[in-house]
mmCIF file of C-alpha atoms in Angstrom:
data_model
loop_
_atom_site.group_PDB
_atom_site.id
_atom_site.type_symbol
_atom_site.label_atom_id
_atom_site.label_comp_id
_atom_site.label_asym_id
_atom_site.label_seq_id
_atom_site.Cartn_x
_atom_site.Cartn_y
_atom_site.Cartn_z
ATOM 1 C CA MET A 1 -28.302 14.023 2.606
ATOM 2 C CA THR A 2 -29.577 13.382 6.217
ATOM 3 C CA VAL A 3 -29.793 9.970 7.838
ATOM 4 C CA ASN A 4 -31.876 9.540 10.913
ATOM 5 C CA LEU A 5 -31.511 6.197 12.812
ATOM 6 C CA ARG A 6 -33.031 5.129 16.096
ATOM 7 C CA GLY A 7 -33.847 8.463 17.479
ATOM 8 C CA ASN A 8 -33.928 12.228 16.970
ATOM 9 C CA SER A 9 -30.240 12.846 16.355
ATOM 10 C CA GLN A 10 -29.288 13.047 12.664
ATOM 11 C CA LEU A 11 -26.259 12.481 10.560
ATOM 12 C CA ASN A 12 -26.055 15.364 8.078
ATOM 13 C CA PHE A 13 -23.593 14.356 5.311
ATOM 14 C CA ASP A 14 -24.028 17.762 3.674
ATOM 15 C CA THR A 15 -23.011 20.076 6.433
ATOM 16 C CA GLY A 16 -22.370 17.964 9.438
ATOM 17 C CA CYS A 17 -19.110 17.356 11.177
ATOM 18 C CA VAL A 18 -17.538 14.654 13.432
ATOM 19 C CA GLU A 19 -18.384 15.396 17.053
ATOM 20 C CA MET A 20 -17.035 14.043 20.256
ATOM 21 C CA ILE A 21 -20.221 12.089 20.910
ATOM 22 C CA HIS A 22 -19.557 9.999 17.786
ATOM 23 C CA GLY A 23 -16.823 8.325 19.739
ATOM 24 C CA SER A 24 -18.709 8.151 23.106
ATOM 25 C CA GLY A 25 -20.211 4.619 22.720
ATOM 26 C CA GLY A 26 -23.680 5.969 22.852
ATOM 27 C CA LYS A 27 -26.492 6.484 20.348
ATOM 28 C CA ALA A 28 -24.579 8.932 18.288
ATOM 29 C CA MET A 29 -21.752 6.412 17.681
ATOM 30 C CA ALA A 30 -24.312 3.756 16.800
ATOM 31 C CA GLN A 31 -25.816 6.049 14.302
ATOM 32 C CA LEU A 32 -22.487 6.776 12.726
ATOM 33 C CA ILE A 33 -21.710 3.120 12.493
ATOM 34 C CA GLU A 34 -25.128 2.174 11.060
ATOM 35 C CA GLY A 35 -25.504 5.173 8.826
ATOM 36 C CA LEU A 36 -22.036 5.063 7.363
ATOM 37 C CA PHE A 37 -19.724 2.272 8.115
ATOM 38 C CA LEU A 38 -22.173 -0.621 8.250
ATOM 39 C CA LYS A 39 -23.873 0.690 5.180
ATOM 40 C CA ALA A 40 -20.733 1.068 3.065
ATOM 41 C CA PHE A 41 -18.832 -2.128 4.178
ATOM 42 C CA ASP A 42 -22.034 -4.260 4.360
ATOM 43 C CA ASN A 43 -21.274 -8.024 4.663
ATOM 44 C CA PRO A 44 -22.538 -10.882 6.801
ATOM 45 C CA TYR A 45 -19.799 -10.512 9.383
ATOM 46 C CA LEU A 46 -20.531 -6.873 10.148
ATOM 47 C CA ARG A 47 -24.328 -7.437 10.062
ATOM 48 C CA GLN A 48 -23.945 -9.630 13.234
ATOM 49 C CA GLN A 49 -22.819 -6.392 15.002
ATOM 50 C CA ASN A 50 -20.403 -8.122 17.440
ATOM 51 C CA ASP A 51 -17.207 -6.711 18.789
ATOM 52 C CA GLN A 52 -15.288 -9.160 16.696
ATOM 53 C CA ALA A 53 -15.550 -11.394 13.551
ATOM 54 C CA ALA A 54 -15.479 -15.115 13.625
ATOM 55 C CA PHE A 55 -14.620 -16.989 10.466
ATOM 56 C CA SER A 56 -13.016 -20.035 9.054
ATOM 57 C CA LEU A 57 -9.862 -20.119 6.826
ATOM 58 C CA PRO A 58 -8.862 -22.456 4.022
ATOM 59 C CA PRO A 59 -5.939 -24.861 4.819
ATOM 60 C CA GLY A 60 -2.374 -23.287 4.774
ATOM 61 C CA ARG A 61 -0.246 -21.048 6.870
ATOM 62 C CA VAL A 62 -1.931 -17.891 8.196
ATOM 63 C CA VAL A 63 -0.362 -14.527 7.520
ATOM 64 C CA MET A 64 -1.413 -11.285 9.323
ATOM 65 C CA ALA A 65 -0.157 -7.777 8.588
ATOM 66 C CA THR A 66 -1.185 -4.372 9.918
ATOM 67 C CA ASP A 67 -0.522 -0.909 8.600
ATOM 68 C CA SER A 68 -1.550 2.646 9.885
ATOM 69 C CA HIS A 69 -2.156 5.425 7.283
ATOM 70 C CA VAL A 70 -1.495 9.044 7.996
ATOM 71 C CA ILE A 71 -1.120 10.385 4.552
ATOM 72 C CA SER A 72 -1.382 14.104 3.845
ATOM 73 C CA PRO A 73 -3.262 15.247 1.770
ATOM 74 C CA LEU A 74 -6.215 12.806 2.342
ATOM 75 C CA PHE A 75 -7.264 12.969 -1.281
ATOM 76 C CA PHE A 76 -4.738 12.776 -4.189
ATOM 77 C CA PRO A 77 -4.578 11.938 -7.873
ATOM 78 C CA GLY A 78 -5.212 8.269 -8.180
ATOM 79 C CA GLY A 79 -6.726 7.618 -4.737
ATOM 80 C CA ASP A 80 -7.254 8.738 -1.201
ATOM 81 C CA ILE A 81 -6.484 7.523 2.311
ATOM 82 C CA GLY A 82 -9.471 5.123 2.172
ATOM 83 C CA SER A 83 -8.446 3.099 -0.931
ATOM 84 C CA LEU A 84 -4.757 3.320 0.079
ATOM 85 C CA SER A 85 -5.468 1.797 3.535
ATOM 86 C CA VAL A 86 -7.183 -1.204 1.722
ATOM 87 C CA HIS A 87 -4.445 -1.580 -0.922
ATOM 88 C CA GLY A 88 -1.527 -1.238 1.484
ATOM 89 C CA THR A 89 -2.496 -3.983 3.845
ATOM 90 C CA ILE A 90 -3.615 -6.260 1.112
ATOM 91 C CA ASN A 91 -0.297 -5.957 -0.497
ATOM 92 C CA ASP A 92 1.593 -6.539 2.790
ATOM 93 C CA VAL A 93 -0.256 -9.831 3.106
ATOM 94 C CA ALA A 94 0.299 -10.775 -0.435
ATOM 95 C CA MET A 95 4.016 -10.323 -0.357
ATOM 96 C CA ALA A 96 4.186 -13.510 1.707
ATOM 97 C CA GLY A 97 2.538 -15.181 -1.295
ATOM 98 C CA ALA A 98 -0.710 -15.370 0.570
ATOM 99 C CA ARG A 99 -4.305 -14.937 -0.570
ATOM 100 C CA PRO A 100 -5.813 -12.086 1.628
ATOM 101 C CA THR A 101 -9.163 -13.184 3.092
ATOM 102 C CA HIS A 102 -10.343 -10.549 5.713
ATOM 103 C CA LEU A 103 -9.564 -6.976 6.717
ATOM 104 C CA SER A 104 -10.207 -4.953 9.862
ATOM 105 C CA ALA A 105 -10.419 -1.195 9.993
ATOM 106 C CA GLY A 106 -9.628 1.223 12.849
ATOM 107 C CA PHE A 107 -10.492 4.936 12.530
ATOM 108 C CA ILE A 108 -9.207 7.812 14.580
ATOM 109 C CA LEU A 109 -11.393 10.845 13.693
ATOM 110 C CA GLU A 110 -10.727 14.487 14.648
ATOM 111 C CA GLU A 111 -13.611 16.540 16.056
ATOM 112 C CA GLY A 112 -14.912 18.932 13.369
ATOM 113 C CA PHE A 113 -13.894 16.765 10.467
ATOM 114 C CA PRO A 114 -16.707 17.151 7.701
ATOM 115 C CA LEU A 115 -18.920 14.139 7.483
ATOM 116 C CA ARG A 116 -19.182 14.444 3.751
ATOM 117 C CA GLU A 117 -15.352 13.931 3.478
ATOM 118 C CA LEU A 118 -15.603 10.983 5.872
ATOM 119 C CA LYS A 119 -18.375 9.492 3.754
ATOM 120 C CA ARG A 120 -16.253 9.893 0.664
ATOM 121 C CA ILE A 121 -13.279 8.152 2.262
ATOM 122 C CA VAL A 122 -15.339 5.324 3.641
ATOM 123 C CA GLU A 123 -17.085 4.724 0.303
ATOM 124 C CA SER A 124 -13.823 4.721 -1.488
ATOM 125 C CA MET A 125 -12.513 2.242 0.980
ATOM 126 C CA ALA A 126 -15.532 0.018 0.489
ATOM 127 C CA ALA A 127 -15.224 0.097 -3.217
ATOM 128 C CA ALA A 128 -11.448 -0.859 -2.955
ATOM 129 C CA ALA A 129 -12.276 -3.813 -0.629
ATOM 130 C CA LYS A 130 -15.066 -4.885 -2.955
ATOM 131 C CA GLU A 131 -12.906 -4.742 -6.072
ATOM 132 C CA ALA A 132 -10.221 -6.670 -4.249
ATOM 133 C CA GLY A 133 -12.692 -9.295 -3.040
ATOM 134 C CA VAL A 134 -11.497 -8.852 0.508
ATOM 135 C CA PRO A 135 -14.235 -7.898 3.061
ATOM 136 C CA ILE A 136 -13.779 -5.524 6.054
ATOM 137 C CA VAL A 137 -15.204 -7.695 8.747
ATOM 138 C CA THR A 138 -14.611 -5.742 11.920
ATOM 139 C CA GLY A 139 -13.553 -2.310 13.027
ATOM 140 C CA ASP A 140 -13.270 0.452 15.583
ATOM 141 C CA THR A 141 -13.959 4.217 15.742
ATOM 142 C CA LYS A 142 -12.376 6.707 18.064
ATOM 143 C CA VAL A 143 -12.713 10.616 18.151
ATOM 144 C CA VAL A 144 -10.001 12.929 19.392
ATOM 145 C CA GLU A 145 -10.519 16.615 20.222
ATOM 146 C CA ARG A 146 -10.217 19.382 17.556
ATOM 147 C CA GLY A 147 -6.522 20.173 17.074
ATOM 148 C CA LYS A 148 -5.280 16.795 18.332
ATOM 149 C CA GLY A 149 -5.566 14.960 15.007
ATOM 150 C CA ASP A 150 -5.394 15.773 11.331
ATOM 151 C CA GLY A 151 -8.777 14.767 10.043
ATOM 152 C CA VAL A 152 -8.659 10.957 9.700
ATOM 153 C CA PHE A 153 -6.085 8.236 10.496
ATOM 154 C CA ILE A 154 -6.792 4.791 9.454
ATOM 155 C CA ASN A 155 -5.302 1.476 10.631
ATOM 156 C CA THR A 156 -6.094 -1.697 8.619
ATOM 157 C CA THR A 157 -5.063 -5.262 9.563
ATOM 158 C CA GLY A 158 -5.280 -8.089 7.039
ATOM 159 C CA ILE A 159 -5.311 -11.837 7.257
ATOM 160 C CA GLY A 160 -4.484 -14.270 4.503
ATOM 161 C CA VAL A 161 -3.444 -17.903 3.732
ATOM 162 C CA VAL A 162 -0.339 -18.997 2.034
ATOM 163 C CA PRO A 163 -0.928 -21.975 -0.397
ATOM 164 C CA GLU A 164 0.896 -25.202 0.228
ATOM 165 C CA GLY A 165 4.359 -25.361 -1.242
ATOM 166 C CA VAL A 166 4.876 -21.543 -1.231
ATOM 167 C CA GLU A 167 7.429 -20.110 1.181
ATOM 168 C CA LEU A 168 8.684 -16.559 0.564
ATOM 169 C CA GLY A 169 11.028 -14.387 2.749
ATOM 170 C CA GLY A 170 14.033 -12.114 2.511
ATOM 171 C CA ASP A 171 16.390 -14.781 4.099
ATOM 172 C CA ARG A 172 15.625 -17.100 1.134
ATOM 173 C CA VAL A 173 17.261 -14.770 -1.439
ATOM 174 C CA ARG A 174 20.339 -16.349 -3.026
ATOM 175 C CA VAL A 175 23.385 -15.238 -4.945
ATOM 176 C CA GLY A 176 22.488 -15.503 -8.670
ATOM 177 C CA ASP A 177 18.829 -14.698 -8.172
ATOM 178 C CA HIS A 178 17.317 -12.290 -10.767
ATOM 179 C CA ILE A 179 15.677 -9.098 -9.480
ATOM 180 C CA ILE A 180 12.363 -8.252 -11.247
ATOM 181 C CA LEU A 181 10.304 -5.200 -10.848
ATOM 182 C CA SER A 182 6.631 -5.104 -11.741
ATOM 183 C CA GLY A 183 6.518 -1.637 -13.230
ATOM 184 C CA PRO A 184 7.652 2.054 -13.193
ATOM 185 C CA ILE A 185 8.685 3.451 -9.892
ATOM 186 C CA GLY A 186 8.031 6.794 -8.129
ATOM 187 C CA ASP A 187 4.478 7.479 -9.223
ATOM 188 C CA HIS A 188 2.853 7.525 -5.806
ATOM 189 C CA GLY A 189 5.484 9.732 -4.066
ATOM 190 C CA VAL A 190 5.660 12.218 -6.927
ATOM 191 C CA ALA A 191 1.887 12.412 -7.145
ATOM 192 C CA ILE A 192 1.665 13.472 -3.471
ATOM 193 C CA MET A 193 4.629 15.835 -3.626
ATOM 194 C CA SER A 194 3.325 17.496 -6.750
ATOM 195 C CA LEU A 195 0.033 18.147 -5.039
ATOM 196 C CA ARG A 196 1.789 19.578 -1.947
ATOM 197 C CA GLU A 197 3.899 21.836 -4.104
ATOM 198 C CA ASN A 198 1.024 22.749 -6.488
ATOM 199 C CA LEU A 199 2.919 21.540 -9.477
ATOM 200 C CA THR A 200 1.185 20.737 -12.808
ATOM 201 C CA PHE A 201 2.565 18.726 -15.752
ATOM 202 C CA GLU A 202 1.359 18.237 -19.306
ATOM 203 C CA THR A 203 0.687 14.619 -18.454
ATOM 204 C CA ALA A 204 -0.996 13.985 -14.991
ATOM 205 C CA ILE A 205 0.963 12.028 -12.429
ATOM 206 C CA GLU A 206 -1.260 9.653 -10.474
ATOM 207 C CA SER A 207 -0.597 7.367 -7.533
ATOM 208 C CA ASP A 208 -0.016 3.845 -8.443
ATOM 209 C CA SER A 209 -2.017 2.599 -5.387
ATOM 210 C CA GLN A 210 -3.460 -0.752 -6.361
ATOM 211 C CA PRO A 211 -3.959 -4.335 -4.898
ATOM 212 C CA LEU A 212 -1.359 -6.772 -6.099
ATOM 213 C CA HIS A 213 -2.740 -10.075 -4.684
ATOM 214 C CA ASP A 214 -4.167 -11.319 -8.031
ATOM 215 C CA LEU A 215 -0.815 -10.597 -9.699
ATOM 216 C CA VAL A 216 1.087 -12.449 -6.799
ATOM 217 C CA ALA A 217 -1.408 -15.456 -7.261
ATOM 218 C CA ASP A 218 -0.426 -15.748 -10.795
ATOM 219 C CA MET A 219 3.271 -15.421 -10.012
ATOM 220 C CA VAL A 220 3.385 -18.132 -7.436
ATOM 221 C CA LYS A 221 1.235 -20.406 -9.501
ATOM 222 C CA VAL A 222 3.900 -20.333 -12.329
ATOM 223 C CA VAL A 223 6.990 -20.135 -10.202
ATOM 224 C CA PRO A 224 6.125 -21.647 -6.816
ATOM 225 C CA GLY A 225 9.902 -21.659 -6.014
ATOM 226 C CA LEU A 226 9.998 -17.851 -5.938
ATOM 227 C CA HIS A 227 12.381 -16.674 -3.157
ATOM 228 C CA CYS A 228 10.964 -13.329 -2.094
ATOM 229 C CA LEU A 229 8.486 -10.520 -2.890
ATOM 230 C CA ARG A 230 8.433 -7.046 -1.357
ATOM 231 C CA ASP A 231 6.452 -3.861 -2.075
ATOM 232 C CA PRO A 232 8.858 -0.893 -2.271
ATOM 233 C CA THR A 233 6.710 1.671 -0.288
ATOM 234 C CA ARG A 234 8.339 4.194 2.135
ATOM 235 C CA GLY A 235 11.997 4.624 1.268
ATOM 236 C CA GLY A 236 11.395 3.322 -2.262
ATOM 237 C CA LEU A 237 13.139 0.649 -4.148
ATOM 238 C CA ALA A 238 16.625 1.600 -2.762
ATOM 239 C CA THR A 239 15.538 0.919 0.813
ATOM 240 C CA THR A 240 13.756 -2.244 -0.094
ATOM 241 C CA LEU A 241 16.920 -3.623 -1.840
ATOM 242 C CA ASN A 242 19.062 -2.654 1.015
ATOM 243 C CA GLU A 243 16.701 -4.363 3.611
ATOM 244 C CA ILE A 244 16.778 -7.533 1.752
ATOM 245 C CA ALA A 245 20.594 -7.476 1.182
ATOM 246 C CA GLN A 246 21.043 -7.237 4.962
ATOM 247 C CA GLN A 247 18.479 -9.914 5.649
ATOM 248 C CA ALA A 248 19.968 -12.357 3.114
ATOM 249 C CA GLY A 249 23.681 -11.486 3.669
ATOM 250 C CA VAL A 250 24.176 -10.690 -0.061
ATOM 251 C CA GLY A 251 25.034 -7.855 -2.401
ATOM 252 C CA MET A 252 22.887 -6.516 -5.234
ATOM 253 C CA GLN A 253 23.844 -5.179 -8.650
ATOM 254 C CA ILE A 254 21.163 -3.359 -10.647
ATOM 255 C CA GLN A 255 21.412 -1.405 -14.035
ATOM 256 C CA GLU A 256 20.202 2.142 -14.186
ATOM 257 C CA ALA A 257 19.258 1.633 -17.870
ATOM 258 C CA ASN A 258 16.800 -1.051 -16.931
ATOM 259 C CA LEU A 259 15.027 0.933 -14.252
ATOM 260 C CA PRO A 260 11.487 1.957 -15.423
ATOM 261 C CA VAL A 261 10.738 5.671 -14.538
ATOM 262 C CA ARG A 262 7.944 7.522 -16.396
ATOM 263 C CA PRO A 263 9.297 10.603 -18.113
ATOM 264 C CA GLN A 264 7.001 13.030 -16.111
ATOM 265 C CA VAL A 265 8.089 11.367 -12.873
ATOM 266 C CA ALA A 266 11.763 11.682 -13.750
ATOM 267 C CA ALA A 267 11.109 15.380 -14.656
ATOM 268 C CA ALA A 268 9.254 16.058 -11.389
ATOM 269 C CA CYS A 269 11.981 14.308 -9.364
ATOM 270 C CA GLU A 270 14.639 16.477 -11.077
ATOM 271 C CA PHE A 271 12.635 19.590 -10.310
ATOM 272 C CA LEU A 272 11.956 18.581 -6.693
ATOM 273 C CA GLY A 273 15.467 17.289 -5.999
ATOM 274 C CA LEU A 274 14.324 13.757 -5.469
ATOM 275 C CA ASP A 275 15.813 10.442 -6.501
ATOM 276 C CA PRO A 276 13.250 8.059 -7.935
ATOM 277 C CA LEU A 277 15.096 5.164 -6.242
ATOM 278 C CA TYR A 278 13.993 6.476 -2.800
ATOM 279 C CA VAL A 279 10.464 7.633 -3.669
ATOM 280 C CA ALA A 280 7.507 5.617 -2.295
ATOM 281 C CA ASN A 281 5.354 3.318 -4.442
ATOM 282 C CA GLU A 282 1.988 1.807 -3.425
ATOM 283 C CA GLY A 283 1.262 -0.493 -6.285
ATOM 284 C CA LYS A 284 4.516 -2.133 -7.377
ATOM 285 C CA LEU A 285 6.510 -5.073 -6.147
ATOM 286 C CA VAL A 286 10.006 -6.432 -6.534
ATOM 287 C CA ALA A 287 10.500 -10.239 -6.909
ATOM 288 C CA PHE A 288 13.642 -12.378 -6.369
ATOM 289 C CA CYS A 289 13.709 -15.712 -8.248
ATOM 290 C CA PRO A 290 16.105 -18.310 -9.472
ATOM 291 C CA ALA A 291 17.746 -17.259 -12.728
ATOM 292 C CA ASP A 292 16.312 -20.135 -14.636
ATOM 293 C CA CYS A 293 12.770 -19.103 -13.644
ATOM 294 C CA SER A 294 12.927 -15.439 -14.540
ATOM 295 C CA GLU A 295 11.632 -15.665 -18.044
ATOM 296 C CA ALA A 296 8.585 -17.675 -16.993
ATOM 297 C CA LEU A 297 7.996 -15.235 -14.168
ATOM 298 C CA LEU A 298 8.214 -12.228 -16.440
ATOM 299 C CA ALA A 299 5.804 -13.785 -18.880
ATOM 300 C CA ALA A 300 3.320 -14.422 -16.134
ATOM 301 C CA MET A 301 3.677 -10.877 -14.807
ATOM 302 C CA ARG A 302 3.419 -9.248 -18.188
ATOM 303 C CA ALA A 303 0.220 -11.250 -18.935
ATOM 304 C CA HIS A 304 -1.452 -9.666 -15.916
ATOM 305 C CA PRO A 305 -2.816 -6.017 -16.092
ATOM 306 C CA ARG A 306 -0.943 -5.014 -12.966
ATOM 307 C CA GLY A 307 2.406 -6.316 -14.176
ATOM 308 C CA GLY A 308 2.407 -5.421 -17.902
ATOM 309 C CA GLU A 309 5.582 -3.338 -17.601
ATOM 310 C CA ALA A 310 7.526 -5.910 -15.638
ATOM 311 C CA CYS A 311 11.241 -6.061 -16.167
ATOM 312 C CA ARG A 312 14.499 -7.445 -14.921
ATOM 313 C CA ILE A 313 16.612 -4.785 -13.189
ATOM 314 C CA GLY A 314 19.607 -6.708 -11.922
ATOM 315 C CA GLU A 315 20.744 -9.733 -9.943
ATOM 316 C CA VAL A 316 21.878 -10.797 -6.529
ATOM 317 C CA VAL A 317 25.681 -11.035 -6.127
ATOM 318 C CA ALA A 318 28.066 -12.249 -3.433
ATOM 319 C CA ASP A 319 29.289 -9.348 -1.313
ATOM 320 C CA PRO A 320 30.343 -9.592 2.318
ATOM 321 C CA HIS A 321 29.615 -5.851 2.658
ATOM 322 C CA ARG A 322 25.937 -6.318 1.539
ATOM 323 C CA PHE A 323 26.115 -3.411 -0.680
ATOM 324 C CA VAL A 324 23.491 -2.412 -3.326
ATOM 325 C CA GLN A 325 25.275 -1.080 -6.295
ATOM 326 C CA MET A 326 23.953 0.376 -9.612
ATOM 327 C CA GLN A 327 25.763 0.460 -12.985
ATOM 328 C CA THR A 328 24.918 3.926 -14.290
ATOM 329 C CA ARG A 329 23.986 4.849 -17.805
ATOM 330 C CA PHE A 330 27.472 6.116 -18.285
ATOM 331 C CA GLY A 331 29.116 2.769 -17.341
ATOM 332 C CA GLY A 332 30.168 3.818 -13.753
ATOM 333 C CA ASN A 333 29.184 2.105 -10.625
ATOM 334 C CA ARG A 334 27.399 3.765 -7.763
ATOM 335 C CA ILE A 335 26.471 2.662 -4.270
ATOM 336 C CA VAL A 336 22.760 2.791 -3.699
ATOM 337 C CA ASP A 337 22.742 3.454 0.041
ATOM 338 C CA TRP A 338 19.973 3.468 2.615
ATOM 339 C CA LEU A 339 17.673 6.504 2.820
ATOM 340 C CA ASN A 340 19.054 8.992 5.249
ATOM 341 C CA GLY A 341 16.607 11.260 6.992
ATOM 342 C CA GLU A 342 12.886 11.720 5.913
ATOM 343 C CA GLN A 343 12.560 12.400 2.265
ATOM 344 C CA LEU A 344 8.758 12.368 2.053
ATOM 345 C CA PRO A 345 6.990 12.510 5.335
ATOM 346 C CA ARG A 346 3.366 11.170 5.696
ATOM 347 C CA ILE A 347 3.489 9.563 2.251
ATOM 348 C CA CYS A 348 1.188 6.706 3.251
#
């Protein structure tokens, strides 16, 4: 398909590539914006074609989060860098208990990158934003010389509003809190690693990349006194638990028998020498709530399609050393330490 806008230069989405002039600020860049980004992300804010977006927000505290996405490969089972960049930032905003309202998107493109692949990524991103109900209202595009990038990098920034009466944070976690996980861990990281290593399994392993803000809205509605939410992305569940233990000055005790890991993910981890506790997730959350609220919270999560496999995995304990410990299936106790080194580079 060829798109011709405002002149003789054309965007050929069948055989064309990103060129340096697409980041020059001239006619070619305007054609790329109009023929691809504006068309895919179309909304009233973008149609104004200003350098910024102006909008009003509902009452409440405003939350802002930003995330850069450099995942390799760009396309993977269950998603791609486009949908991931929308889901990741929406989830970062939602972990404050906020309702995401607007997104921005910044693209760094490498000269020579096929336009058909860029179109596929942008359309996936647009579909993810539309499904989530969070528009991309402003953005930026830069082009770097061939060999000085890796196809596409995307930065997304999100804004949201926290409802009155909701206040979440790692420093609010208390001894006695129950620790609840929204579903099986390790899917995203293993999906990426399996693709890199050309591994195939009887049952396909797909990334769990998905937006969690609707699930969070249901959770805070039922338990407004929720203490903390966090999405265990890079470094996995183990790193997230250690971060919060340090932040709150507590210890944590989890049970291996309660940790949900899909059989094919467990098998892949064993083959690849990975521990599912440290493998990245892109569509799961861990919640900390007062013990007397955990059943109500679990019921609300299990009633939502993105939390149907929610389960309690442990509780917060007093520990001046701030250790995270796990009771193994054999009855022993193991320290779940911080991730050392880089287990899975460029996972998001």
